[in-house]
Amino acid sequence: MIDIQEFVARRACFIDQMDLNSIAIFCAADELTRSHDTEFPFCQNKNFLYLTGFNEPQALLVLTKDALGNGQSTLFCRDKDPLQEVWHGRRVGAELAKEKYAFDQTFTLEQADEQIVAMLKHKSSLYTVHNENDAFDSQIFDWLSAVKSGVKAGDKAPSQLIDCSGMLAEMRLIKSQAELAVMRKANEITANAHVRAMKNCQVGMFEYQIEAEVHHEFAFNGARHPAYGSIVAGGDNANILHYTDNSDVLKDNELLLIDAGGELDGYASDITRTFPINGKFTPAQKEIYQLVLDAQIASIEAIKPGVSFAQLNDIVHEVFTKGLVELGILQGDFDTLMEEKACKQYFIHGLGHWLGLDVHDVGDYDIDENRRQNRAFEPGMIMTIEPGLYIPLDAEVDDKYKGIGVRIEDNVVVTENGYENYSLGVPKTIADIEALMAS
Ligand code: GLY
Ligand code: MN
Ligand code: MN
């Protein structure tokens, strides 16, 4: 768990960046109906969680900065209600929230309209995250209208509306030691889940049975929910990038691709492994698998401060182009194939992404007109590295490669001098996978 003082420091850091005489308002996530009167498991809005640590729906955070630069934090939340709590679960309540989450002041949600309208008066700028929640956007305009209705009495509403999603993204992109500790643990749990899948996999099982093994390991170890829809894709299903049906039978001599990560204390992990269902790679599977592994290792080994995703992509393209030519899957002159980015026919997604409270975490990639991601890595950034090769059944290649889809994905943090790979708890070399599955 992240210490409450870290949330206080994040709010202070945000307030530091606000204009003098300004206000910021953030909204908690809503509960989402699954069907009729049942809801999906609650998932807090990640910006709200980042600034508060408060994990209930129907709450508002207001940060203000006066003309002298003094900041204040205010939480509005549901009040205690014995009848509601006996049906739907405990609430922190406004009084306890002040102390437990270290806000300067707290109010009940019923007090929000009056208090927020008062706080908005005479502020110059209003910061919110735009276009995330329609009801909240229109609520903001209702509050502004209420302030403007007092214009004759001398009231003024903020004239500048600022979308602060970029400010928060920059803060969230560089992880603290406490965040990295949680993400390391999320990776350990997730790595063990992949190991469990490898150990329990048998020809004739169904994809959902392996999914159950993975989810058991997550939940049993405190990562109660997957960070995203788990992909458990046997054979050619691996060539559907976001395959989540997970309903097919697992066949002999085919590969199983599992892309699954547990979420711990709000932080995602995102690991992919691809392994033979019967425990032994075929020669053709070995060729494709080793090529993906070589590309993954070469790109991870290049990670250090100052390097960018664009540079890692160049490394992967070189390994893939050379390897695919050697296997006869690509034909032609190496330099021309590199220029044409010919390997993208089989490597059909990006090399990786930032990871954090969201699986595809926030943070600018500094993308140029050639779609190259030039953002220089800095210590504390954490990313996935996930090259893959996808050869569907209708690909124009030797039959032995058809229906093979391989992705290998690790979560890697940038350190002062290089990198640390958090996903080493699950094997990825051919020898190590076969040894684990034989044990
Ligand atoms: N699991 C989603 C991704 O790898 O990006
Ligand atoms: Mn990923
Ligand atoms: Mn993934």
mmCIF file with all atom_site columns, C-alpha atoms and ligand atoms in Angstrom, residues 228-229 231 242 259-260 270 272 353 359-360 384 386 407 409, ligand 1:
data_model
loop_
_atom_site.group_PDB
_atom_site.id
_atom_site.type_symbol
_atom_site.label_atom_id
_atom_site.label_alt_id
_atom_site.label_comp_id
_atom_site.label_asym_id
_atom_site.label_entity_id
_atom_site.label_seq_id
_atom_site.pdbx_PDB_ins_code
_atom_site.Cartn_x
_atom_site.Cartn_y
_atom_site.Cartn_z
_atom_site.occupancy
_atom_site.B_iso_or_equiv
_atom_site.pdbx_formal_charge
_atom_site.auth_seq_id
_atom_site.auth_comp_id
_atom_site.auth_asym_id
_atom_site.auth_atom_id
_atom_site.pdbx_PDB_model_num
ATOM   1  C CA . TYR A 1 228 ? -7.628 -5.865  -18.600 1.00 0.00 ? 228 TYR A CA 1
ATOM   2  C CA . GLY A 1 229 ? -9.513 -8.652  -20.337 1.00 0.00 ? 229 GLY A CA 1
ATOM   3  C CA . ILE A 1 231 ? -6.281 -13.188 -23.540 1.00 0.00 ? 231 ILE A CA 1
ATOM   4  C CA . HIS A 1 242 ? -7.559 -8.754  -28.546 1.00 0.00 ? 242 HIS A CA 1
ATOM   5  C CA . ASP A 1 259 ? -1.629 -12.068 -22.229 1.00 0.00 ? 259 ASP A CA 1
ATOM   6  C CA . ALA A 1 260 ? -2.832 -11.431 -18.700 1.00 0.00 ? 260 ALA A CA 1
ATOM   7  C CA . ASP A 1 270 ? 0.844  -6.800  -18.368 1.00 0.00 ? 270 ASP A CA 1
ATOM   8  C CA . THR A 1 272 ? 2.491  -12.219 -22.249 1.00 0.00 ? 272 THR A CA 1
ATOM   9  C CA . HIS A 1 353 ? 3.518  1.271   -23.979 1.00 0.00 ? 353 HIS A CA 1
ATOM   10 C CA . VAL A 1 359 ? -2.481 -0.781  -18.516 1.00 0.00 ? 359 VAL A CA 1
ATOM   11 C CA . HIS A 1 360 ? -1.987 1.587   -21.454 1.00 0.00 ? 360 HIS A CA 1
ATOM   12 C CA . THR A 1 384 ? 6.020  -2.972  -21.629 1.00 0.00 ? 384 THR A CA 1
ATOM   13 C CA . GLU A 1 386 ? 6.097  -6.826  -26.361 1.00 0.00 ? 386 GLU A CA 1
ATOM   14 C CA . ARG A 1 407 ? 4.085  -12.470 -28.436 1.00 0.00 ? 407 ARG A CA 1
ATOM   15 C CA . GLU A 1 409 ? 5.810  -9.225  -23.127 1.00 0.00 ? 409 GLU A CA 1
HETATM 16 N N1 . GLY B 2 .   ? -2.618 -6.542  -22.839 1.00 0.00 ? 1   GLY B N1 1
HETATM 17 C C1 . GLY B 2 .   ? -2.706 -5.403  -23.653 1.00 0.00 ? 1   GLY B C1 1
HETATM 18 C C2 . GLY B 2 .   ? -1.415 -5.053  -24.208 1.00 0.00 ? 1   GLY B C2 1
HETATM 19 O O1 . GLY B 2 .   ? -0.495 -5.863  -24.175 1.00 0.00 ? 1   GLY B O1 1
HETATM 20 O O2 . GLY B 2 .   ? -1.204 -3.967  -24.651 1.00 0.00 ? 1   GLY B O2 1
#
